Short mmCIF file of C-alpha atoms and ligand atoms in Angstrom, two decimals:
data_model
loop_
_atom_site.label_atom_id
_atom_site.label_comp_id
_atom_site.label_asym_id
_atom_site.label_seq_id
_atom_site.Cartn_x
_atom_site.Cartn_y
_atom_site.Cartn_z
CA MET A 14 13.08 61.07 35.52
CA LYS A 15 11.71 58.18 36.92
CA LYS A 16 9.47 58.73 39.55
CA THR A 17 8.33 55.71 42.21
CA LYS A 18 6.80 55.80 45.34
CA MET A 19 8.60 53.87 47.96
CA LYS A 20 8.38 54.01 51.42
CA THR A 21 12.19 54.60 52.57
CA SER A 22 14.81 53.97 49.85
CA LYS A 23 16.80 50.67 50.03
CA PRO A 24 20.24 52.42 48.79
CA SER A 25 22.34 48.98 48.51
CA LYS A 26 24.73 48.13 50.94
CA ALA A 27 23.50 50.30 53.82
CA PRO A 28 25.46 49.86 56.81
CA LYS A 29 23.48 48.92 59.41
CA ALA A 30 22.68 51.43 62.40
CA ASP A 31 24.41 51.08 65.50
CA LYS A 32 22.62 48.83 67.73
CA LYS A 33 25.05 48.67 70.39
CA PRO A 34 24.93 52.32 72.57
CA ALA A 35 28.29 53.43 72.24
CA PRO A 36 30.30 53.21 75.23
CA ALA A 37 29.99 56.00 77.43
CA PRO A 38 32.95 58.52 76.99
CA ALA A 39 35.71 58.40 79.98
CA ASP A 40 34.94 61.66 82.11
CA LEU A 41 36.33 64.59 80.52
CA ASN A 42 36.79 65.84 84.22
CA VAL A 43 39.01 63.38 85.27
CA ALA A 44 42.48 64.10 84.16
CA VAL A 45 44.67 60.80 83.84
CA SER A 46 46.19 61.50 87.99
CA GLY A 47 42.38 60.97 88.80
CA LYS A 48 42.23 64.31 89.97
CA PRO A 49 39.32 66.50 88.65
CA LYS A 50 40.15 68.83 86.11
CA LYS A 51 38.98 72.64 86.55
CA THR A 52 36.07 73.51 84.20
CA TYR A 53 36.00 77.27 82.93
CA ALA A 54 32.51 78.96 82.79
CA LEU A 55 31.57 82.26 81.80
CA ILE A 56 32.85 85.59 83.88
CA ARG A 57 30.17 87.32 85.59
CA GLY A 58 28.07 89.76 83.04
CA MET A 59 29.51 88.08 80.37
CA HIS A 60 27.20 86.11 77.63
CA ASP A 61 27.59 83.72 74.30
CA ILE A 62 25.51 84.05 71.43
CA LEU A 63 24.50 80.60 70.15
CA PRO A 64 23.16 79.57 67.03
CA LYS A 65 19.61 79.28 68.49
CA ASP A 66 19.85 82.76 68.43
CA GLU A 67 21.70 83.88 65.11
CA LYS A 68 17.97 84.80 63.29
CA TYR A 69 17.27 87.60 65.63
CA TRP A 70 20.77 88.96 65.23
CA LYS A 71 20.92 88.67 61.54
CA ALA A 72 17.58 90.47 61.26
CA LEU A 73 18.61 93.15 63.21
CA TYR A 74 21.89 93.45 61.76
CA HIS A 75 20.19 93.50 58.44
CA ALA A 76 17.52 96.45 59.70
CA ALA A 77 20.74 98.55 60.84
CA GLU A 78 22.66 97.90 57.14
CA LYS A 79 19.57 98.53 55.20
CA LEU A 80 18.94 101.61 57.02
CA ALA A 81 22.29 102.81 57.00
CA GLU A 82 22.64 102.40 53.03
CA HIS A 83 19.36 103.69 52.38
CA PHE A 84 20.34 106.97 54.94
CA GLN A 85 23.54 107.37 53.41
CA TYR A 86 25.73 106.50 56.69
CA GLY A 87 29.29 104.92 56.12
CA ARG A 88 30.66 102.36 57.96
CA ILE A 89 33.10 103.09 60.86
CA ASP A 90 34.91 100.61 63.15
CA THR A 91 36.85 102.06 65.83
CA PRO A 92 39.11 100.34 68.38
CA ILE A 93 37.83 98.29 71.48
CA LEU A 94 40.83 99.62 73.68
CA GLU A 95 41.16 103.59 73.95
CA GLU A 96 42.93 105.93 76.34
CA VAL A 97 41.02 106.33 79.61
CA GLY A 98 41.07 110.07 79.39
CA LEU A 99 39.14 109.65 76.25
CA PHE A 100 35.97 108.41 78.22
CA ILE A 101 36.45 110.84 81.27
CA ARG A 102 36.51 113.83 79.10
CA SER A 103 33.66 112.85 77.07
CA VAL A 104 31.22 111.01 79.16
CA GLY A 105 32.19 112.85 82.14
CA ARG A 106 33.19 112.37 85.70
CA GLY A 107 30.38 112.15 88.30
CA THR A 108 28.80 109.80 85.78
CA ASP A 109 27.99 105.89 86.67
CA ILE A 110 29.94 104.90 83.18
CA VAL A 111 33.14 106.47 84.80
CA ASP A 112 32.90 106.34 88.13
CA LYS A 113 31.48 102.91 88.76
CA GLU A 114 31.31 100.84 85.48
CA MET A 115 34.50 101.95 83.09
CA TYR A 116 37.07 98.93 82.59
CA VAL A 117 40.53 100.24 83.00
CA PHE A 118 43.61 98.91 83.51
CA GLU A 119 47.52 99.62 82.96
CA ASP A 120 48.66 98.53 79.61
CA ARG A 121 52.39 96.84 79.49
CA ASP A 122 53.88 100.25 78.40
CA GLY A 123 52.11 101.69 81.88
CA SER A 124 49.59 103.79 80.02
CA LYS A 125 46.10 103.95 81.41
CA VAL A 126 43.42 102.45 78.82
CA ALA A 127 40.16 101.38 78.94
CA LEU A 128 37.58 99.11 77.12
CA ARG A 129 35.49 101.48 75.11
CA PRO A 130 31.84 101.75 77.15
CA GLU A 131 30.12 103.68 74.36
CA PRO A 132 30.99 104.40 70.89
CA THR A 133 30.18 108.17 70.50
CA ALA A 134 33.68 109.17 71.83
CA SER A 135 35.88 106.94 69.66
CA ILE A 136 33.94 108.23 67.00
CA MET A 137 34.46 111.83 67.89
CA ARG A 138 38.33 111.16 68.50
CA ALA A 139 38.59 109.47 64.89
CA TYR A 140 36.59 112.12 63.26
CA ILE A 141 39.28 114.89 64.76
CA GLN A 142 42.32 112.63 64.30
CA HIS A 143 41.80 111.65 60.48
CA GLY A 144 40.87 115.89 59.80
CA ILE A 145 37.59 114.82 58.60
CA TRP A 146 35.95 118.55 59.27
CA ASN A 147 38.01 119.65 56.84
CA MET A 148 36.09 117.48 53.98
CA PRO A 149 32.67 117.92 53.36
CA GLN A 150 30.18 117.82 55.93
CA PRO A 151 28.00 116.48 57.86
CA PHE A 152 30.02 113.14 58.62
CA LYS A 153 27.16 110.34 58.89
CA VAL A 154 28.81 106.92 60.01
CA TRP A 155 27.29 103.91 61.62
CA THR A 156 28.71 101.19 63.51
CA TRP A 157 27.73 97.83 64.92
CA ALA A 158 30.48 96.93 68.17
CA PRO A 159 30.92 95.28 71.70
CA MET A 160 30.96 98.12 74.44
CA PHE A 161 32.13 97.19 78.07
CA ARG A 162 30.46 98.13 81.09
CA HIS A 163 30.93 96.55 84.94
CA ASP A 164 27.35 96.91 85.54
CA ARG A 165 25.37 95.25 87.87
CA PRO A 166 23.85 92.13 85.84
CA GLN A 167 20.15 91.36 85.55
CA ALA A 168 17.94 90.37 82.36
CA GLY A 169 19.36 92.52 79.51
CA ARG A 170 22.25 93.99 81.40
CA TYR A 171 25.75 92.59 80.26
CA ARG A 172 28.88 94.00 81.19
CA GLN A 173 29.85 93.01 77.50
CA PHE A 174 27.20 94.19 75.25
CA HIS A 175 26.38 95.12 71.74
CA GLN A 176 25.26 98.55 70.54
CA VAL A 177 24.62 99.85 66.80
CA ASP A 178 25.04 103.31 66.99
CA PHE A 179 24.43 106.17 63.93
CA GLU A 180 26.36 109.31 64.40
CA THR A 181 25.82 112.79 62.27
CA ILE A 182 28.49 114.83 62.88
CA GLY A 183 29.30 118.15 61.65
CA ALA A 184 25.80 119.76 61.26
CA LYS A 185 23.23 121.54 63.72
CA ASP A 186 19.81 121.37 62.24
CA PRO A 187 16.72 120.21 63.68
CA ALA A 188 16.42 118.22 60.68
CA VAL A 189 19.38 116.33 61.53
CA ASP A 190 18.12 115.19 65.24
CA ALA A 191 14.55 114.24 63.38
CA GLU A 192 16.72 112.06 60.73
CA LEU A 193 18.14 109.77 63.32
CA ILE A 194 15.46 109.64 65.63
CA LEU A 195 13.66 108.34 62.30
CA VAL A 196 16.56 106.04 61.76
CA ALA A 197 16.04 104.77 65.12
CA TYR A 198 12.42 104.20 64.87
CA ASN A 199 12.41 102.60 61.57
CA PHE A 200 15.01 100.15 62.94
CA PHE A 201 12.19 98.71 65.28
CA GLN A 202 9.53 99.50 62.83
CA ASP A 203 11.18 97.44 60.24
CA LEU A 204 11.49 94.31 62.72
CA GLY A 205 8.17 94.50 63.48
CA LEU A 206 8.17 95.61 66.74
CA PRO A 207 6.13 98.53 68.15
CA VAL A 208 8.10 101.37 70.04
CA GLU A 209 7.91 105.05 70.98
CA ILE A 210 10.14 108.08 71.38
CA HIS A 211 10.45 109.48 74.82
CA ILE A 212 12.48 113.13 73.83
CA ASN A 213 13.66 115.99 75.82
CA SER A 214 15.75 119.13 75.46
CA LEU A 215 18.49 120.33 77.65
CA GLY A 216 19.09 123.26 75.73
CA THR A 217 22.80 124.62 76.09
CA PRO A 218 25.08 124.47 78.78
CA GLU A 219 24.25 127.88 80.02
CA ASP A 220 20.10 126.94 80.07
CA ARG A 221 21.72 124.10 81.72
CA GLU A 222 23.56 125.99 84.48
CA ARG A 223 20.52 127.90 85.57
CA TYR A 224 18.29 125.02 85.69
CA ILE A 225 20.85 122.98 87.72
CA ALA A 226 20.86 125.71 90.46
CA GLU A 227 17.27 125.54 90.55
CA LEU A 228 17.23 121.82 90.94
CA VAL A 229 20.23 121.73 93.56
CA THR A 230 18.11 124.63 95.90
CA TYR A 231 14.55 122.45 95.30
CA TYR A 232 16.44 119.39 96.24
CA ARG A 233 18.64 120.22 99.13
CA SER A 234 15.38 121.11 100.92
CA LYS A 235 13.94 117.54 100.14
CA ARG A 236 17.13 115.84 101.22
CA SER A 237 15.53 113.85 104.01
CA TYR A 238 13.20 112.14 101.48
CA LEU A 239 16.30 111.03 99.20
CA CYS A 240 17.65 108.03 98.77
CA GLU A 241 21.40 107.77 99.74
CA ASP A 242 22.98 107.95 96.00
CA CYS A 243 20.38 111.06 95.62
CA ARG A 244 21.76 112.98 98.49
CA GLN A 245 25.66 112.10 96.81
CA ARG A 246 23.80 113.65 93.29
CA ILE A 247 23.25 117.05 94.72
CA THR A 248 26.47 117.84 94.82
CA LYS A 249 28.35 115.36 92.72
CA ASN A 250 25.93 115.34 89.62
CA PRO A 251 22.52 117.03 90.00
CA LEU A 252 20.94 116.19 86.82
CA ARG A 253 21.04 112.44 87.62
CA LEU A 254 18.43 112.80 90.42
CA LEU A 255 16.20 112.90 87.48
CA ASP A 256 17.39 109.54 86.62
CA CYS A 257 16.39 107.90 89.84
CA LYS A 258 14.37 104.99 90.02
CA GLU A 259 14.15 104.28 93.87
CA PRO A 260 10.53 104.42 95.07
CA GLN A 261 11.20 106.54 97.66
CA CYS A 262 12.52 109.19 95.09
CA GLN A 263 9.49 109.76 92.97
CA PRO A 264 7.25 112.17 94.91
CA VAL A 265 10.44 114.37 94.91
CA LYS A 266 11.00 113.89 91.60
CA GLU A 267 7.48 114.72 90.01
CA ALA A 268 7.16 118.04 92.15
CA ALA A 269 11.00 119.17 90.69
CA PRO A 270 11.30 122.16 88.34
CA GLN A 271 11.32 121.26 84.81
CA LEU A 272 14.34 122.16 82.27
CA ILE A 273 12.13 122.78 79.65
CA ASP A 274 10.94 126.14 81.77
CA TRP A 275 14.39 127.16 81.55
CA LEU A 276 15.40 127.03 78.45
CA GLU A 277 16.42 130.40 76.35
CA GLU A 278 13.77 130.77 73.51
CA SER A 279 16.42 129.67 70.64
CA SER A 280 16.69 126.70 72.54
CA LYS A 281 12.95 126.08 72.68
CA SER A 282 12.66 126.85 69.48
CA PHE A 283 15.27 124.49 68.14
CA PHE A 284 13.20 121.77 70.02
CA MET A 285 9.92 122.87 68.37
CA LYS A 286 11.30 122.14 65.01
CA VAL A 287 12.33 118.35 65.98
CA LEU A 288 8.88 117.86 66.96
CA GLU A 289 7.62 119.68 64.39
CA TYR A 290 9.64 116.85 62.08
CA LEU A 291 8.45 114.37 64.05
CA ASP A 292 4.77 114.81 63.60
CA GLU A 293 4.96 115.34 60.02
CA LEU A 294 6.98 112.02 60.02
CA SER A 295 3.92 110.73 62.41
CA ILE A 296 6.27 109.48 64.97
CA PRO A 297 4.77 108.60 67.81
CA TYR A 298 6.56 110.63 70.98
CA ILE A 299 6.22 111.19 74.39
CA LEU A 300 7.56 114.65 75.84
CA SER A 301 9.81 113.55 78.92
CA PRO A 302 10.63 116.27 81.21
CA TYR A 303 12.92 114.20 83.45
CA LEU A 304 14.86 112.61 80.71
CA VAL A 305 18.55 113.62 80.94
CA ARG A 306 20.35 110.53 79.75
CA GLY A 307 23.23 109.65 81.98
CA LEU A 308 26.26 111.68 80.02
CA ASP A 309 27.85 114.81 80.17
CA TYR A 310 28.39 115.25 76.47
CA TYR A 311 24.29 115.62 75.55
CA THR A 312 23.04 119.55 74.63
CA HIS A 313 19.62 119.96 73.68
CA THR A 314 17.72 116.89 72.14
CA VAL A 315 18.18 114.15 73.83
CA PHE A 316 15.70 110.93 73.23
CA GLU A 317 15.08 107.46 74.38
CA VAL A 318 13.47 104.34 72.76
CA TYR A 319 10.92 102.50 74.67
CA THR A 320 8.88 99.03 73.78
CA VAL A 321 5.50 99.71 73.85
CA VAL A 322 4.41 95.89 74.33
CA PRO A 323 2.59 95.66 77.62
CA GLU A 324 4.74 94.06 80.48
CA MET A 325 4.30 90.32 80.52
CA PRO A 326 5.36 87.66 83.02
CA PRO A 327 7.99 85.56 82.02
CA LYS A 328 7.01 82.65 80.51
CA GLU A 329 7.14 79.28 82.54
CA GLY A 330 10.41 77.76 81.98
CA SER A 331 12.00 80.74 80.17
CA ALA A 332 15.38 81.24 81.40
CA GLN A 333 14.87 85.03 80.84
CA ALA A 334 12.13 87.28 81.62
CA PRO A 335 11.77 90.13 79.03
CA PRO A 336 13.79 92.96 79.80
CA SER A 337 11.52 95.23 81.55
CA ALA A 338 9.48 98.53 80.11
CA GLN A 339 11.42 100.38 82.11
CA SER A 340 14.92 99.71 80.41
CA ALA A 341 15.27 101.55 77.01
CA LEU A 342 16.00 99.93 74.32
CA GLY A 343 18.35 102.76 72.70
CA GLY A 344 18.77 106.55 73.26
CA GLY A 345 20.99 109.50 72.30
CA GLY A 346 21.27 112.89 71.39
CA ARG A 347 22.81 115.93 70.69
CA TYR A 348 26.44 116.61 71.57
CA ASP A 349 27.58 120.20 69.86
CA LEU A 350 30.46 120.81 72.10
CA LEU A 351 32.08 117.43 72.54
CA ALA A 352 34.62 118.13 69.43
CA GLU A 353 35.76 121.07 71.16
CA ASP A 354 35.94 119.35 74.73
CA LEU A 355 38.18 116.79 72.74
CA GLY A 356 40.31 118.92 71.27
CA GLY A 357 38.93 119.76 67.82
CA LYS A 358 37.54 122.46 66.09
CA PRO A 359 33.93 123.27 66.85
CA ALA A 360 31.59 120.60 65.36
CA PRO A 361 27.98 120.35 66.03
CA ALA A 362 26.71 116.60 66.03
CA ALA A 363 24.02 114.14 67.19
CA GLY A 364 23.80 110.75 67.33
CA PHE A 365 22.19 107.66 69.20
CA GLY A 366 23.02 103.75 70.05
CA ILE A 367 20.64 101.09 70.64
CA GLY A 368 21.63 97.86 73.10
CA ILE A 369 21.58 94.64 70.54
CA GLU A 370 20.90 92.28 73.52
CA ARG A 371 18.06 94.11 74.78
CA ALA A 372 16.60 94.29 71.22
CA VAL A 373 16.91 90.89 70.69
CA LEU A 374 15.12 90.08 73.98
CA ALA A 375 12.15 92.56 73.10
CA LEU A 376 12.02 91.25 69.51
CA LYS A 377 12.08 87.63 70.84
CA HIS A 378 9.36 88.18 73.52
CA TYR A 379 7.36 90.25 70.93
CA ALA A 380 7.62 87.37 68.16
CA GLU A 381 6.53 84.94 70.68
CA THR A 382 3.22 86.36 72.59
CA ASN A 383 2.21 87.53 69.06
CA LYS A 384 2.88 84.79 66.87
CA VAL A 385 5.25 86.91 64.58
CA LYS A 386 7.51 84.33 62.66
CA VAL A 387 10.99 85.92 62.47
CA PRO A 388 12.52 84.55 59.28
CA SER A 389 15.43 82.02 60.18
CA PRO A 390 18.31 80.93 58.06
CA ALA A 391 16.43 77.22 58.21
CA PRO A 392 17.75 74.51 55.74
CA HIS A 393 15.78 73.85 52.54
CA ILE A 394 17.42 70.61 52.44
CA PHE A 395 18.63 67.54 54.37
CA PHE A 396 21.38 65.61 52.90
CA ALA A 397 21.23 62.21 53.78
CA GLU A 398 24.03 59.39 53.01
CA LEU A 399 24.83 55.74 53.80
CA GLY A 400 28.29 54.29 53.39
CA ASP A 401 31.74 55.53 52.93
CA ASP A 402 31.78 55.89 49.47
CA ALA A 403 28.47 57.92 49.73
CA LYS A 404 29.61 59.95 52.30
CA ARG A 405 32.86 61.01 49.94
CA ARG A 406 30.54 61.74 47.31
CA ALA A 407 27.84 63.74 49.35
CA LEU A 408 30.50 65.88 50.75
CA ARG A 409 31.69 67.02 47.03
CA LEU A 410 27.70 67.34 45.96
CA ILE A 411 27.42 69.42 48.92
CA ASN A 412 30.42 71.97 48.03
CA GLN A 413 29.11 71.86 44.61
CA LEU A 414 26.06 73.49 45.75
CA ARG A 415 27.80 76.57 47.46
CA GLY A 416 26.54 79.79 46.32
CA THR A 417 23.33 78.27 44.88
CA GLY A 418 21.10 79.96 47.81
CA ILE A 419 20.26 76.42 48.57
CA ARG A 420 20.44 75.47 52.54
CA LEU A 421 21.72 72.50 53.17
CA ALA A 422 21.59 70.37 56.20
CA PHE A 423 23.56 67.41 56.83
CA ASN A 424 24.89 65.07 60.04
CA PHE A 425 27.54 62.56 58.75
CA LEU A 426 27.70 61.42 62.37
CA LYS A 427 23.77 59.95 62.65
CA GLY A 428 24.54 56.54 60.92
CA SER A 429 21.25 54.60 59.87
CA LEU A 430 18.84 56.25 57.53
CA LYS A 431 16.10 56.20 59.82
CA ASN A 432 18.21 58.33 62.39
CA GLN A 433 18.98 61.07 59.45
CA LEU A 434 15.40 60.97 58.16
CA GLU A 435 14.46 61.62 61.90
CA LEU A 436 16.52 64.73 61.98
CA ALA A 437 15.66 65.87 58.89
CA ASN A 438 11.81 65.93 60.17
CA ASN A 439 12.84 67.99 63.60
CA LEU A 440 14.24 70.50 61.09
CA LYS A 441 11.08 70.62 59.19
CA VAL A 442 12.89 70.44 55.59
CA PRO A 443 10.29 69.92 52.82
CA TYR A 444 13.12 67.51 50.89
CA VAL A 445 15.69 64.95 51.49
CA VAL A 446 17.63 64.02 49.15
CA ILE A 447 19.61 60.54 49.59
CA LEU A 448 22.46 58.99 48.47
CA GLY A 449 23.47 55.33 48.86
CA GLN A 450 25.85 53.34 47.22
CA LYS A 451 23.98 52.38 44.69
CA GLU A 452 23.56 56.05 43.74
CA VAL A 453 27.25 56.74 44.01
CA GLN A 454 27.80 53.84 41.18
CA ASP A 455 24.84 54.93 38.87
CA GLU A 456 25.64 58.73 39.51
CA THR A 457 21.98 59.39 40.64
CA ILE A 458 20.19 60.59 43.95
CA ILE A 459 17.04 60.32 45.67
CA LEU A 460 14.95 63.03 46.10
CA ARG A 461 12.11 62.65 48.85
CA ASP A 462 9.36 64.87 49.24
CA MET A 463 8.89 65.02 52.98
CA GLU A 464 5.16 65.96 53.06
CA SER A 465 4.08 63.38 50.39
CA GLY A 466 6.71 60.69 51.23
CA VAL A 467 7.25 60.57 47.33
CA GLN A 468 10.43 59.61 46.08
CA GLU A 469 12.46 60.23 42.71
CA ILE A 470 15.54 59.11 41.36
CA ILE A 471 17.25 62.01 39.48
CA ASP A 472 20.80 62.44 37.60
CA GLN A 473 23.39 64.05 39.74
CA LYS A 474 24.03 66.38 37.28
CA LYS A 475 20.58 67.73 37.38
CA LEU A 476 20.59 67.85 41.27
CA GLU A 477 21.26 71.95 41.29
CA ALA A 478 18.39 72.66 38.75
CA THR A 479 16.06 69.92 40.33
CA LEU A 480 16.56 71.77 43.52
CA LYS A 481 16.24 75.21 42.28
CA LYS A 482 12.75 74.08 40.64
CA LYS A 483 11.35 72.31 43.46
CA LEU A 484 12.45 75.45 45.85
CA ALA A 485 11.40 77.83 43.55
CA SER A 486 8.27 79.01 45.67
CA ALA A 487 10.26 79.10 48.63
CA PHE A 488 12.71 81.51 47.65
CA GLU A 489 10.29 83.72 46.49
CA THR A 490 8.64 83.90 49.81
CA GLU A 491 12.02 84.38 51.24
CA SER A 492 12.58 87.48 48.94
CA VAL A 493 9.60 89.26 49.50
CA SER A 494 9.39 88.34 53.35
CA ALA A 495 8.32 91.26 55.17
CA VAL A 496 10.77 91.30 58.10
CA VAL A 497 14.57 92.21 56.72
P1 AMP B 9 23.09 104.19 77.07
O1 AMP B 9 23.96 105.22 75.84
O2 AMP B 9 23.28 104.21 78.29
O3 AMP B 9 21.63 104.71 77.19
O4 AMP B 9 22.93 103.09 76.35
C1 AMP B 9 22.29 102.82 75.26
C2 AMP B 9 21.74 101.58 74.94
O5 AMP B 9 22.18 100.47 75.11
C3 AMP B 9 20.34 101.28 76.18
O6 AMP B 9 19.51 101.56 75.79
C4 AMP B 9 20.51 99.54 76.30
O7 AMP B 9 19.97 99.39 75.36
C5 AMP B 9 22.05 99.21 75.92
N1 AMP B 9 22.69 99.02 76.93
C6 AMP B 9 23.57 99.99 77.81
N2 AMP B 9 24.16 99.14 78.86
C7 AMP B 9 23.97 97.89 78.88
C8 AMP B 9 24.10 96.86 79.35
N3 AMP B 9 24.88 96.59 80.65
N4 AMP B 9 23.76 95.47 78.96
C9 AMP B 9 23.26 95.69 77.98
N5 AMP B 9 22.52 96.67 77.41
C10 AMP B 9 23.12 97.96 77.85
#
């Protein structure tokens, strides 16, 4: 191996960089006829996930996958489209999801279908349909999938968004609720994002009925102080009164009767046991007497996950504000009666869902403000080439390095070596390999250390081994990286 110190390599017959700027492309928006062509944009509430965010999405997915593996949740994937009745039955009329937000349409055969607004109903449908209740219980599953709600778009709120979801069906035990809360908590712990759990109990439907009667009497007496939505909720969905965020309703809410005082002894004892588990696990939680979750199917434990990052004003120039600390990153609870409500055999169950977009925003914000590095799939090597022969050989060598763990960047359209090195510099790769006409003929390749500028000429056959040796320390750091 010959070591030389060169400024930049001089691969032979290097084509000159394009001096003249390329002619401006014809206006793509003008059709041949001269009429402007229509351009397309996202539908309101939809969003693209671009490669710049890949590292966050990957980190979140890996965190979920690792937890699922460790706590033994099997993967389930259900279709996006379901019979609309499934969601009306489970989520319930009177909820925002069913009344205002569901994407419902008539299929070509005339049947009414809906784009799934949440995953639990579909998973329970699958549990019943495949006779899973006949198999050893509990049935522990997780999924990662897009959901659809025709919500009012804002930061962290979209009409198509993703959720990671964990469910345990076929078991009623405080340990199950605690395990799920632990998984939700660990998900954020593993990402380095501090969160806390807000928790409450809705008790049994009987407990709730007695409480709702009390709540309705109380709210009727305060009707004149309430917002329009709340006035309707008194008859339509009284529990949702406790969800109201309107400032004018807050004093009424704060003095409202609390559900916990209306629970039967057995419901209280179940809840206390869940809390004892959380104490044992040192999971930070806050008792939230007004946390009811919006959906009809919950019984007993309900919880939500909130970031404990202090609210920061959005960074100047940043397109998106961080999600408000008011909005939960995720939530879930127990739903013991859903299996029966959907025509199945009794099967107590619990689960939770975390909104990925919201978690990505929180993670980004936290990483930015706390200077935490989220590991990214940054390239180790830039592959530069000069000339058509070199380009052909380069693609072959790049292909040969597949499966080695070495991440390569290259751009065959950059032209001059200077441009390519500039790009390599911007990518902050530690090494560049350079292949010119001479190297193609000699079966060699130049390896440049970007920090020292030292270049060495190596045999193409030894490229993989040499790169692996050079990158050994980079590989080591990656494998012990704290964040997934
Ligand atoms: P929910 O079951 O409605 O509490 O939703 C669970 C989680 O999904 C929430 O805590 C959010 O993180 C996320 N989520 C719900 N609705 C939306 C939405 N419209 N856009 C983005 N994320 C959402």
